[in-house]
GROMACS .gro file of N, CA and C in nm:
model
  516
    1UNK      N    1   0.118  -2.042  -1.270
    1UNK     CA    2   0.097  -2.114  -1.146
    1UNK      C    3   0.153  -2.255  -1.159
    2UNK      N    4   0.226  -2.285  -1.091
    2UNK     CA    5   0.265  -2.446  -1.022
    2UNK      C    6   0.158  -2.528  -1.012
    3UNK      N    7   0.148  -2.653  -1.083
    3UNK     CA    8   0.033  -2.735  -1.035
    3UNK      C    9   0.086  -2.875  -0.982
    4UNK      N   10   0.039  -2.907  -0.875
    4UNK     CA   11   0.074  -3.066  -0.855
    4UNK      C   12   0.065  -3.202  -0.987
    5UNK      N   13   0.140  -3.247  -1.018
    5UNK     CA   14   0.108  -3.348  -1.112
    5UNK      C   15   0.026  -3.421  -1.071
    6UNK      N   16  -0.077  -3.488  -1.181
    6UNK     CA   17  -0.183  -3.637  -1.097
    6UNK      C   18  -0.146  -3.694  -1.128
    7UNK      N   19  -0.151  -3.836  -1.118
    7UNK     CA   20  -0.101  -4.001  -1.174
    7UNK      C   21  -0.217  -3.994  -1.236
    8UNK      N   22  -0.161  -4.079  -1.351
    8UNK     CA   23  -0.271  -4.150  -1.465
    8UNK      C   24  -0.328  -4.245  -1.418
    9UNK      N   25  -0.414  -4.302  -1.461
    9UNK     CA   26  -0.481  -4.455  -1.398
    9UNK      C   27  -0.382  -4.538  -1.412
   10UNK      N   28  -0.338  -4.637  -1.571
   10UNK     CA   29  -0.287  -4.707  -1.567
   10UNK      C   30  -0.141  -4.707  -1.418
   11UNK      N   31  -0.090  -4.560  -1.464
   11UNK     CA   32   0.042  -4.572  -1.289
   11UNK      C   33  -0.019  -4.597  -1.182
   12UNK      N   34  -0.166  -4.600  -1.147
   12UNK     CA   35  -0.170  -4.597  -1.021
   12UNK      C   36  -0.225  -4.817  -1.001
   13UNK      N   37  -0.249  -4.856  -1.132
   13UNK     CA   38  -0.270  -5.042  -1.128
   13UNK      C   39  -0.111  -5.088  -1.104
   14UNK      N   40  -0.025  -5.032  -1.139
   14UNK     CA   41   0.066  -5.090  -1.178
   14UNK      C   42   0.184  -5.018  -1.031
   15UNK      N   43   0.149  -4.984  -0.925
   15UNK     CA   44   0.176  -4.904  -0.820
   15UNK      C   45   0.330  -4.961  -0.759
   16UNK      N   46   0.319  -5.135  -0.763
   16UNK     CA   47   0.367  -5.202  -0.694
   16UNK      C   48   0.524  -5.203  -0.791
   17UNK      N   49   0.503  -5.165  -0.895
   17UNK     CA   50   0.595  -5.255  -1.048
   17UNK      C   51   0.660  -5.072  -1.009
   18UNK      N   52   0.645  -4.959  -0.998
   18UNK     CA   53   0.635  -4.832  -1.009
   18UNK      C   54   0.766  -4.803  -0.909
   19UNK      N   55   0.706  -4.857  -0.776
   19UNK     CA   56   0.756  -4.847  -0.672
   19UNK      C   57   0.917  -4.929  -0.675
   20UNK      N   58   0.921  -5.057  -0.708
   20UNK     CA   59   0.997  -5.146  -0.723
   20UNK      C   60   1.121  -5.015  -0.832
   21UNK      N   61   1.082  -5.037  -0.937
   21UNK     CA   62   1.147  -4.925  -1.005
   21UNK      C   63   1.244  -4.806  -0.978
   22UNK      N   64   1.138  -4.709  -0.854
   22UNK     CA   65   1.209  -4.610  -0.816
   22UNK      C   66   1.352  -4.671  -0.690
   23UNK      N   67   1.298  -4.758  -0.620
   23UNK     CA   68   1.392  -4.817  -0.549
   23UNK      C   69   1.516  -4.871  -0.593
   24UNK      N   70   1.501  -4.981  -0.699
   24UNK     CA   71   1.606  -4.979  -0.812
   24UNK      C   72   1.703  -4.837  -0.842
   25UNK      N   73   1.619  -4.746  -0.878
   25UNK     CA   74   1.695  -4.610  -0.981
   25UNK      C   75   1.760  -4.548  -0.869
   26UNK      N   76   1.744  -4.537  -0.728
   26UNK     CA   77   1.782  -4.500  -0.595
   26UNK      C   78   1.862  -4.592  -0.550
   27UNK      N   79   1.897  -4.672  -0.622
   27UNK     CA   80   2.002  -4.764  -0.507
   27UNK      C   81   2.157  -4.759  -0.613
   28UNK      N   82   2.111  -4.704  -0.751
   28UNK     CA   83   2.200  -4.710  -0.866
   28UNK      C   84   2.234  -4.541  -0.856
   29UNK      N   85   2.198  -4.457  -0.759
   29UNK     CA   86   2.256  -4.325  -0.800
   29UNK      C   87   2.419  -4.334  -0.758
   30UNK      N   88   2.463  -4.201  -0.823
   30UNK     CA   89   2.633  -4.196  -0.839
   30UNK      C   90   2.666  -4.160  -0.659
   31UNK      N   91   2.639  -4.168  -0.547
   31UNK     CA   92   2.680  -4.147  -0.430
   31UNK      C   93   2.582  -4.079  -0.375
   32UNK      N   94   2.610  -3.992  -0.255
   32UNK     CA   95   2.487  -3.978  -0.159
   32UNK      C   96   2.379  -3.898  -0.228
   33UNK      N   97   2.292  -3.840  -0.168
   33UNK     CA   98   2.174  -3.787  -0.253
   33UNK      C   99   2.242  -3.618  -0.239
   34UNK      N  100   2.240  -3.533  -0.267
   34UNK     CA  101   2.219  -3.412  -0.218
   34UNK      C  102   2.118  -3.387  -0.148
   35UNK      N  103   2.165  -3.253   0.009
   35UNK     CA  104   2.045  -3.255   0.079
   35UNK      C  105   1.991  -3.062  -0.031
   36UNK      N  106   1.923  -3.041  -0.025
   36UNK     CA  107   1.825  -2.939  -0.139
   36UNK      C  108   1.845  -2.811  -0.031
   37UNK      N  109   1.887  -2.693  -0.143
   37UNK     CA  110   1.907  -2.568  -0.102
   37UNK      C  111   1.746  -2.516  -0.007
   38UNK      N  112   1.786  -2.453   0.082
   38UNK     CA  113   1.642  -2.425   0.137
   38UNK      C  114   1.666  -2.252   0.157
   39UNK      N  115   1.561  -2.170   0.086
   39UNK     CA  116   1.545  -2.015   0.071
   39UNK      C  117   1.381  -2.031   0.133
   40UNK      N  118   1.425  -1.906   0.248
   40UNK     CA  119   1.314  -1.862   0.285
   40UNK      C  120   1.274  -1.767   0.264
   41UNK      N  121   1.199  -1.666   0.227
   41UNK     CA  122   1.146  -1.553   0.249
   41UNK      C  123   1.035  -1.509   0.270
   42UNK      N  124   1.003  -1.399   0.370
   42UNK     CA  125   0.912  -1.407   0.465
   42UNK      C  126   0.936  -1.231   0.426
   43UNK      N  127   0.775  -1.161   0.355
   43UNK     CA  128   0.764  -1.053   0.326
   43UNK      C  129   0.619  -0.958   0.379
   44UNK      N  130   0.656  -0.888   0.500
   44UNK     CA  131   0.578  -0.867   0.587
   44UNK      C  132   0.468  -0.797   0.508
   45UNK      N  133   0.287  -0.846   0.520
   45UNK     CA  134   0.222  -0.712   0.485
   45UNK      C  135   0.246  -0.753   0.300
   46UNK      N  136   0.274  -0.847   0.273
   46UNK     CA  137   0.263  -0.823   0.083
   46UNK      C  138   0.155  -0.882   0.048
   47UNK      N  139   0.111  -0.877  -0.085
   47UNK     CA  140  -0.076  -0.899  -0.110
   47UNK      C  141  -0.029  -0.989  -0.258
   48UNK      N  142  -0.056  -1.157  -0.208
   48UNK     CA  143  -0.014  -1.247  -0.292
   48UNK      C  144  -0.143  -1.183  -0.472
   49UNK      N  145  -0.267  -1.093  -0.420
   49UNK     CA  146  -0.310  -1.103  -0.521
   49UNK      C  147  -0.212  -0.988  -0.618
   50UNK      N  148  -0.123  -0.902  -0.561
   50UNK     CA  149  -0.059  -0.821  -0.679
   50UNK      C  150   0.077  -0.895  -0.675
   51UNK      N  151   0.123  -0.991  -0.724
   51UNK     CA  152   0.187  -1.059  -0.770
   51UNK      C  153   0.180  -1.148  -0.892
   52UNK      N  154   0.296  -1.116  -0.976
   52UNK     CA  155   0.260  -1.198  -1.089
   52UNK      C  156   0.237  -1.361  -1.070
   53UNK      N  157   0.314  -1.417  -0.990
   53UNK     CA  158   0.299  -1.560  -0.974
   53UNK      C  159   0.166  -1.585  -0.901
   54UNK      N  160   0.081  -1.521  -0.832
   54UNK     CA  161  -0.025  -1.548  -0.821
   54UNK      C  162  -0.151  -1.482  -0.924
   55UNK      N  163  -0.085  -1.452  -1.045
   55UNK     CA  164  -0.204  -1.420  -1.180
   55UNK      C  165  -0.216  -1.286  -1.153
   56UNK      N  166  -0.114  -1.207  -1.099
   56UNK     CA  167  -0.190  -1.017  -1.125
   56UNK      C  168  -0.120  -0.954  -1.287
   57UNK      N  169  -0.179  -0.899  -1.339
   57UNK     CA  170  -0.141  -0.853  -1.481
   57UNK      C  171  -0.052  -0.807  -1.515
   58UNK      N  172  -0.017  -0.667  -1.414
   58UNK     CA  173   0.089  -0.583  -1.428
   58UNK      C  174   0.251  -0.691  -1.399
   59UNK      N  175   0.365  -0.609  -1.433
   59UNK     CA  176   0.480  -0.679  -1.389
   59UNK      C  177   0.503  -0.635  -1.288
   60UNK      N  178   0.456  -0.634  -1.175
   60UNK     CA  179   0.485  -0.580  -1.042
   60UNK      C  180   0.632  -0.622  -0.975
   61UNK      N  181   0.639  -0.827  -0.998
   61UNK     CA  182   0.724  -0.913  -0.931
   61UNK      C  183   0.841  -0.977  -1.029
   62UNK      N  184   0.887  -0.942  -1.125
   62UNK     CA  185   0.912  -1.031  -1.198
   62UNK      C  186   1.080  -1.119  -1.113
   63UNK      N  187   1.132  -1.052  -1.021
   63UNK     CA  188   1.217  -1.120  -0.968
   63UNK      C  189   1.168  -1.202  -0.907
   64UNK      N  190   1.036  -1.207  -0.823
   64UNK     CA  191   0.977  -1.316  -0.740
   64UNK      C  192   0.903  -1.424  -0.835
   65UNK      N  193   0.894  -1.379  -0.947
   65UNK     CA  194   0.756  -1.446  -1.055
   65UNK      C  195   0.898  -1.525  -1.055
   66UNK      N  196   1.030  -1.520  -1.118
   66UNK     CA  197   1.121  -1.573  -1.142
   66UNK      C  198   1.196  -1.685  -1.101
   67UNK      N  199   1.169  -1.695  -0.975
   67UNK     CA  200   1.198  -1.771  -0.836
   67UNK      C  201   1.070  -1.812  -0.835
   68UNK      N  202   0.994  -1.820  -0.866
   68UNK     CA  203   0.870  -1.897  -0.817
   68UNK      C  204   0.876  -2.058  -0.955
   69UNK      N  205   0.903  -1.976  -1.053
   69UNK     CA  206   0.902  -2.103  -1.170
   69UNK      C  207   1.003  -2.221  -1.112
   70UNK      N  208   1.104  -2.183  -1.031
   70UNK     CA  209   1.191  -2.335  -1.006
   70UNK      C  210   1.130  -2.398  -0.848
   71UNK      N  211   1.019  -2.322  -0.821
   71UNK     CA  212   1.019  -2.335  -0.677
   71UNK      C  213   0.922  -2.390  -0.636
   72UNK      N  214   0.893  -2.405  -0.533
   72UNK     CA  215   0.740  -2.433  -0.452
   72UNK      C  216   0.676  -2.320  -0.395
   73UNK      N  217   0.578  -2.319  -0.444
   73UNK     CA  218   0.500  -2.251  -0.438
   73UNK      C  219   0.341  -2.294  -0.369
   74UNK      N  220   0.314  -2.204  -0.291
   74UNK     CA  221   0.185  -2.255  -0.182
   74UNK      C  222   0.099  -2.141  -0.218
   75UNK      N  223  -0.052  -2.202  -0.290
   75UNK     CA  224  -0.166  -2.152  -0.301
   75UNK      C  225  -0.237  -2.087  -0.228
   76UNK      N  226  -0.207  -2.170  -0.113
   76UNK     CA  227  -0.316  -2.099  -0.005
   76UNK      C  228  -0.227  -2.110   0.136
   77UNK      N  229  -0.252  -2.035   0.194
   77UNK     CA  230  -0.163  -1.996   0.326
   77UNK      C  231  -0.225  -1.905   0.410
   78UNK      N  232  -0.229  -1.895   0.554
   78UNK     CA  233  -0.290  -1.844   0.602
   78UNK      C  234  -0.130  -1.830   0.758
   79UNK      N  235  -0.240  -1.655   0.774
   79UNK     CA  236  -0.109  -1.663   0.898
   79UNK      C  237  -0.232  -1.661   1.030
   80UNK      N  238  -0.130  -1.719   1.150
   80UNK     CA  239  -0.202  -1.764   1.263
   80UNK      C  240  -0.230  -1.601   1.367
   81UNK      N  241  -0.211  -1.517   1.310
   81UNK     CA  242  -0.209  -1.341   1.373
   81UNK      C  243  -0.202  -1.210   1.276
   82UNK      N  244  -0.258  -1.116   1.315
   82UNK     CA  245  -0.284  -1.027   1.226
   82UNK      C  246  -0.123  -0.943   1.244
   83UNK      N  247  -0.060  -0.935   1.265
   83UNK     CA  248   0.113  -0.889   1.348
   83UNK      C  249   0.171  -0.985   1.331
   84UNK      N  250   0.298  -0.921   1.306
   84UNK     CA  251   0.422  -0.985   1.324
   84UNK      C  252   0.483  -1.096   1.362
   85UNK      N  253   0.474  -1.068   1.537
   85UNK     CA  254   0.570  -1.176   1.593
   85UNK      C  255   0.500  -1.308   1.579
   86UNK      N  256   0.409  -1.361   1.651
   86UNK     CA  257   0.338  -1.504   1.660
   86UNK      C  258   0.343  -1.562   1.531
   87UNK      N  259   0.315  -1.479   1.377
   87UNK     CA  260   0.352  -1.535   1.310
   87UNK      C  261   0.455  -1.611   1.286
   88UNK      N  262   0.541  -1.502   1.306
   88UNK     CA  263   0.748  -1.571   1.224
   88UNK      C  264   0.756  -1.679   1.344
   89UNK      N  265   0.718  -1.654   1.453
   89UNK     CA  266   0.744  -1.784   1.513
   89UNK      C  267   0.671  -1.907   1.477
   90UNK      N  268   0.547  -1.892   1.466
   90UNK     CA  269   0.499  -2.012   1.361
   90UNK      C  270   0.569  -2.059   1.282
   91UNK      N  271   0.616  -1.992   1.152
   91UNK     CA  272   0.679  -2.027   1.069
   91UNK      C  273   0.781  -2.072   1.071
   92UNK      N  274   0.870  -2.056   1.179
   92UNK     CA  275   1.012  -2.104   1.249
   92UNK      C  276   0.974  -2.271   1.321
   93UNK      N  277   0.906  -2.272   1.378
   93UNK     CA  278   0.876  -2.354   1.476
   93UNK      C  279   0.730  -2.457   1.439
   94UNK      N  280   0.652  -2.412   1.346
   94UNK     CA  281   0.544  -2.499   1.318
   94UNK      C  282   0.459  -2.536   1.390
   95UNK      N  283   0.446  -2.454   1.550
   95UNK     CA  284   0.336  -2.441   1.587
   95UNK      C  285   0.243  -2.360   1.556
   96UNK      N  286   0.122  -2.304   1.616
   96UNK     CA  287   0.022  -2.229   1.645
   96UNK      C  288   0.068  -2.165   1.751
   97UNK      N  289   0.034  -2.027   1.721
   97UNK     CA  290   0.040  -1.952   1.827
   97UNK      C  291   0.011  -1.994   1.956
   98UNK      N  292  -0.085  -2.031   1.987
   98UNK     CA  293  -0.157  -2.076   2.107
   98UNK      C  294  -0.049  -2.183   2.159
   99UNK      N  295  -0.002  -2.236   2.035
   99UNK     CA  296   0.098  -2.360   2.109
   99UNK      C  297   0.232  -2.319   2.193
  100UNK      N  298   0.263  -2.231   2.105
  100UNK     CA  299   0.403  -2.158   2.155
  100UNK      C  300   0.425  -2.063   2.264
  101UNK      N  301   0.278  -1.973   2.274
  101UNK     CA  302   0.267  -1.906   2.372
  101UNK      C  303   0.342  -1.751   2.364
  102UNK      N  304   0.383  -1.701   2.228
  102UNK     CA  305   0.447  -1.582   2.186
  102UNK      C  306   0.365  -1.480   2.162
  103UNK      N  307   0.235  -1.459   2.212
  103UNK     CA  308   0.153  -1.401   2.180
  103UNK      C  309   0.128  -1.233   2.192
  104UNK      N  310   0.256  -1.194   2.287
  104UNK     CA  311   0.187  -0.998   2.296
  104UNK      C  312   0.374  -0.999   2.273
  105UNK      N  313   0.383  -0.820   2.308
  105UNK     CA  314   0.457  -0.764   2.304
  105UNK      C  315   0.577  -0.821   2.410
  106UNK      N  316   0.713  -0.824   2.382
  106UNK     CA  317   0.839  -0.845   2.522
  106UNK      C  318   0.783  -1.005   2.527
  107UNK      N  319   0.731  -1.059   2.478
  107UNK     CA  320   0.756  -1.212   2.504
  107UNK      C  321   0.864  -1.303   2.411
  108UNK      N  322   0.931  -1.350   2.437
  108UNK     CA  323   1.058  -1.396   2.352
  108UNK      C  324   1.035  -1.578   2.342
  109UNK      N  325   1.127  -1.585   2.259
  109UNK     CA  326   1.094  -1.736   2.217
  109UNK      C  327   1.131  -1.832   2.276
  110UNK      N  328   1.031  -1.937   2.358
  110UNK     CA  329   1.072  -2.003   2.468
  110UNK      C  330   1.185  -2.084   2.451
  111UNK      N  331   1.256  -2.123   2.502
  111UNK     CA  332   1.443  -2.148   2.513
  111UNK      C  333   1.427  -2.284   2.447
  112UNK      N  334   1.326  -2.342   2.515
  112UNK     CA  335   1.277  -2.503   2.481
  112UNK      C  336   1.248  -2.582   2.346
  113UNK      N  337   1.203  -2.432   2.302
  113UNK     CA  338   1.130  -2.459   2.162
  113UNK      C  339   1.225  -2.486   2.031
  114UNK      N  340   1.239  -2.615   1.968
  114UNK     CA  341   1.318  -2.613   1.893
  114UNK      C  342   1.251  -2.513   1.749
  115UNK      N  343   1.316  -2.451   1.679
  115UNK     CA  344   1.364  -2.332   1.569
  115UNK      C  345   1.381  -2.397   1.420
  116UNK      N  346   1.331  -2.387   1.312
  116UNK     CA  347   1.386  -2.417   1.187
  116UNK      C  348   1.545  -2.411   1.141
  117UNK      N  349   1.581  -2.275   1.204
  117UNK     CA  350   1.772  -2.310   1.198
  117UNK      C  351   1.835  -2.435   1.252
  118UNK      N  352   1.766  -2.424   1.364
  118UNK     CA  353   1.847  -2.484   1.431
  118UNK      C  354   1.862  -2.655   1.431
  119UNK      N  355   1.717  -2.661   1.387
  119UNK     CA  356   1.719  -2.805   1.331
  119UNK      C  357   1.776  -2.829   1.191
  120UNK      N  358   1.809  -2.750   1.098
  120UNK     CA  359   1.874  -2.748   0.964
  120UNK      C  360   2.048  -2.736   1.028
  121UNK      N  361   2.087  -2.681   1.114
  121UNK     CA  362   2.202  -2.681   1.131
  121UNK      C  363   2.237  -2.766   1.226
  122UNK      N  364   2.139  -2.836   1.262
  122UNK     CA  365   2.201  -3.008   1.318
  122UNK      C  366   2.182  -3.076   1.209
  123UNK      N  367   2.142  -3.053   1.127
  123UNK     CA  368   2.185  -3.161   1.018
  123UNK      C  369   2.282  -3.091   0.869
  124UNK      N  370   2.342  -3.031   0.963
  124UNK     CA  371   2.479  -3.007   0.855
  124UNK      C  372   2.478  -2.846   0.767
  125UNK      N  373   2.358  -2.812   0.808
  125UNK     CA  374   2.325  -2.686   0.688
  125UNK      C  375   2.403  -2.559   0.738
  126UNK      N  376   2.410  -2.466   0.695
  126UNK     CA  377   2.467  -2.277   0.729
  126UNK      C  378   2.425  -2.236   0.704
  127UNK      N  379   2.349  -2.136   0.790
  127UNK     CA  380   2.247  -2.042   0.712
  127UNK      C  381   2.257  -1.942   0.752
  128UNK      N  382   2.219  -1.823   0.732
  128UNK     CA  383   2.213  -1.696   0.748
  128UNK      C  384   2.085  -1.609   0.723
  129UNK      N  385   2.081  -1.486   0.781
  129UNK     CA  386   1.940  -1.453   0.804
  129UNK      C  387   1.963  -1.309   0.775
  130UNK      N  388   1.869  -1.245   0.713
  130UNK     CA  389   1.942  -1.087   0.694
  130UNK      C  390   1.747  -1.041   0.720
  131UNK      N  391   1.725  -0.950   0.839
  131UNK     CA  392   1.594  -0.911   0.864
  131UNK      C  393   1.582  -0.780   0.852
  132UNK      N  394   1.479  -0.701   0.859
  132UNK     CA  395   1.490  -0.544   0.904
  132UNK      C  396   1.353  -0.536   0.977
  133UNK      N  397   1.319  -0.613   1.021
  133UNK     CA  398   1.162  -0.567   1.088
  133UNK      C  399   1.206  -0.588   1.232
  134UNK      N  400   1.162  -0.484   1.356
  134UNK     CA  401   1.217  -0.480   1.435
  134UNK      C  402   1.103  -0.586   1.529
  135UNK      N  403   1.078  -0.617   1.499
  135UNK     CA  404   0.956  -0.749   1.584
  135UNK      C  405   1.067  -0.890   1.543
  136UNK      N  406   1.150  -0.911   1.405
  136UNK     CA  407   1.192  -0.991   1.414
  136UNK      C  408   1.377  -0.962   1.487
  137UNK      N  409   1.383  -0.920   1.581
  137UNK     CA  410   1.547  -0.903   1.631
  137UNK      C  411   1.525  -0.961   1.749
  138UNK      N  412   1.677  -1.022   1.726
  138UNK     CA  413   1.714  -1.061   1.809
  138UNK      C  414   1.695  -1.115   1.986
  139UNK      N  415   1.649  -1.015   2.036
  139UNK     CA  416   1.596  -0.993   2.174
  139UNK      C  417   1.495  -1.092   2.170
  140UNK      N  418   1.377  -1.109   2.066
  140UNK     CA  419   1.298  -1.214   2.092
  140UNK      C  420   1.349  -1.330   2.064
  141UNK      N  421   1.450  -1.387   1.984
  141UNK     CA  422   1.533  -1.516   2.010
  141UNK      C  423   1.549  -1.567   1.830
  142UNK      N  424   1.514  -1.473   1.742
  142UNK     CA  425   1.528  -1.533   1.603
  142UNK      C  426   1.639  -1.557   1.593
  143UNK      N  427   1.762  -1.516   1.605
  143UNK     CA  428   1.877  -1.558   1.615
  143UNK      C  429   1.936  -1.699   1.649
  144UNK      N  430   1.857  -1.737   1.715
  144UNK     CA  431   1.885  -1.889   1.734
  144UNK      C  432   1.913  -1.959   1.564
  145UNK      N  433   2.051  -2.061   1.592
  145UNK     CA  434   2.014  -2.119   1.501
  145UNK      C  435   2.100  -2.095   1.334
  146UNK      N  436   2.096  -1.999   1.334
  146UNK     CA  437   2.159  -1.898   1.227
  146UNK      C  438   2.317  -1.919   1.281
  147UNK      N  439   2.426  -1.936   1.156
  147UNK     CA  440   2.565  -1.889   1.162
  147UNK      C  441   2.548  -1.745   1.116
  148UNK      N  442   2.506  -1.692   1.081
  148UNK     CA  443   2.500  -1.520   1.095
  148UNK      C  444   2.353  -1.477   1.062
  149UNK      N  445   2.333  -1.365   1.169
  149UNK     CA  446   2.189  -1.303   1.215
  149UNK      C  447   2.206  -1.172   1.181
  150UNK      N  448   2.168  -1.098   1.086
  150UNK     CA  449   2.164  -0.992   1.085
  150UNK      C  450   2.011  -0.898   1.115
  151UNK      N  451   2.020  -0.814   1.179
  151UNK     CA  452   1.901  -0.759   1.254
  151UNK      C  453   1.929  -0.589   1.226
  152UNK      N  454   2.049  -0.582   1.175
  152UNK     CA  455   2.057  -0.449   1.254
  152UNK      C  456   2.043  -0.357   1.056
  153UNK      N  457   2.001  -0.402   0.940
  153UNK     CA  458   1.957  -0.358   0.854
  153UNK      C  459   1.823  -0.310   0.848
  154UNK      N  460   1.822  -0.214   0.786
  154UNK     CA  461   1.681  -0.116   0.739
  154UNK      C  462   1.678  -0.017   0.627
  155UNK      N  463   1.572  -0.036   0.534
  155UNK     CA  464   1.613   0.117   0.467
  155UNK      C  465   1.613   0.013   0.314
  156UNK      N  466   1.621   0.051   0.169
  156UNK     CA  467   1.634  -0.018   0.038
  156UNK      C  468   1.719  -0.088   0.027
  157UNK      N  469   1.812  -0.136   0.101
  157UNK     CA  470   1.939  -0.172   0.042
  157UNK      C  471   1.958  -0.295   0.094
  158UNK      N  472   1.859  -0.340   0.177
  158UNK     CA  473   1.847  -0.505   0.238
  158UNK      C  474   1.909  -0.641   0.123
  159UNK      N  475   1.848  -0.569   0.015
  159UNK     CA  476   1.848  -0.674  -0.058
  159UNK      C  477   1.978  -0.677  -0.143
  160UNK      N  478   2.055  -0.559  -0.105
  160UNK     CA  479   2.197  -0.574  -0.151
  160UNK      C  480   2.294  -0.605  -0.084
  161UNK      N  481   2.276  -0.674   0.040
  161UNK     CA  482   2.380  -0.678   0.168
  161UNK      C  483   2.474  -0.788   0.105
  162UNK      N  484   2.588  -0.787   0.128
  162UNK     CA  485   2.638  -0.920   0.066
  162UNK      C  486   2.635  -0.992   0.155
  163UNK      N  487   2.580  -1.053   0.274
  163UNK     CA  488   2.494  -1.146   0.306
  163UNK      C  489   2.444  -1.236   0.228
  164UNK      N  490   2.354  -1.160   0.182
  164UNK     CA  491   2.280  -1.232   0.098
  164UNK      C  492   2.322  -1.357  -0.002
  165UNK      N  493   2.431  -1.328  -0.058
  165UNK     CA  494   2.519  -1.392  -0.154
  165UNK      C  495   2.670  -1.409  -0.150
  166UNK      N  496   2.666  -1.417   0.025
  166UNK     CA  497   2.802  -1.475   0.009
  166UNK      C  498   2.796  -1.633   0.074
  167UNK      N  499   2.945  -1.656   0.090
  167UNK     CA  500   2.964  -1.803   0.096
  167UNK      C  501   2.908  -1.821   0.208
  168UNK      N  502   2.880  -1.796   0.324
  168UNK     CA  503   2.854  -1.854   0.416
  168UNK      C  504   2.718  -1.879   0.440
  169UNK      N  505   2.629  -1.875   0.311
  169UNK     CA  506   2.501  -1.925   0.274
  169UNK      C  507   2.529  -2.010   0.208
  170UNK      N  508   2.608  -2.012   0.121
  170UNK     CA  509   2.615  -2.132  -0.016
  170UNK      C  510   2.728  -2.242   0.009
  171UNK      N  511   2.736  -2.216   0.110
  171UNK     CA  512   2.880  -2.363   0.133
  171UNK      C  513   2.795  -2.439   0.253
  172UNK      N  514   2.767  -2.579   0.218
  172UNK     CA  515   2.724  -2.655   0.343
  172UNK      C  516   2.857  -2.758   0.340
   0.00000   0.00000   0.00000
């Protein structure tokens, strides 16, 4: 498991001298900052307790246990619906269901509502989306946002699409 670091006492007297510091070491880097790769994955229906990165015994995950050591990782999480859709739109959009108003079947994602793509690809990013759950296509509006949407996969082989790993994920 990932743990947040604490500050020691003495770093937290000396806050002001700390701060001064990092500003310094940030004004001396070699050119702009890099903006940080962003991977989502969103795995419908999986049970964080049989996972190795959340402490289950067996090797159930070891590709996800794997990706979890460089990553962030969230303890506790909760989804805003027992289904599908209202969720991923949460997660897209960072409202509450109730906020967004995506709540039954044939309701699509209000036009208004700005999208996690779409705000990553106003600020320069490419991303791509490879889904197979038919709650997340198209018709309800996940597509927004995305330089390529794929919707129309199903079946084991999702995770071999070259999608997944081609350039037009990894070139910003």
């Amino acid at each position: 498991r990932h743990r947040r670091p604490t500050l020691i006492a003495p770093a937290i007297r000396f806050r002001p001298w700390l701060l001064l510091a990092a500003a310094v070491a940030a004004g001396c880097a070699a050119g702009p900052p890099q903006a940080p790769n962003v991977v989502l994955i969103s795995i419908d229906s999986l049970r964080p307790d049989h996972l190795g990165v959340y402490g289950y015994g067996r090797d159930t995950s070891p590709h996800l246990d794997a990706l979890a050591k460089s990553s962030v990782v969230f303890e506790r999480a909760w989804s805003t619906s027992s289904w599908t859709l209202p969720p991923h739109v949460s997660l897209l959009s960072g409202l509450h269901s109730d906020a967004h108003g995506v709540t039954r079947w044939k309701r699509r994602i209000p036009a208004a509502l700005p999208l996690l793509p779409e705000l990553l690809a106003a600020r320069g990013y490419r991303s791509a989306a490879v889904v197979s759950g038919m709650l997340l296509h198209r018709r309800y509006g996940f597509d927004r946002g995305w330089v390529n949407y794929r919707d129309d996969i199903v079946g084991p082989h999702v995770a071999m699409h070259s999608l997944v790993s081609s350039e037009l994920v990894h070139t910003r």
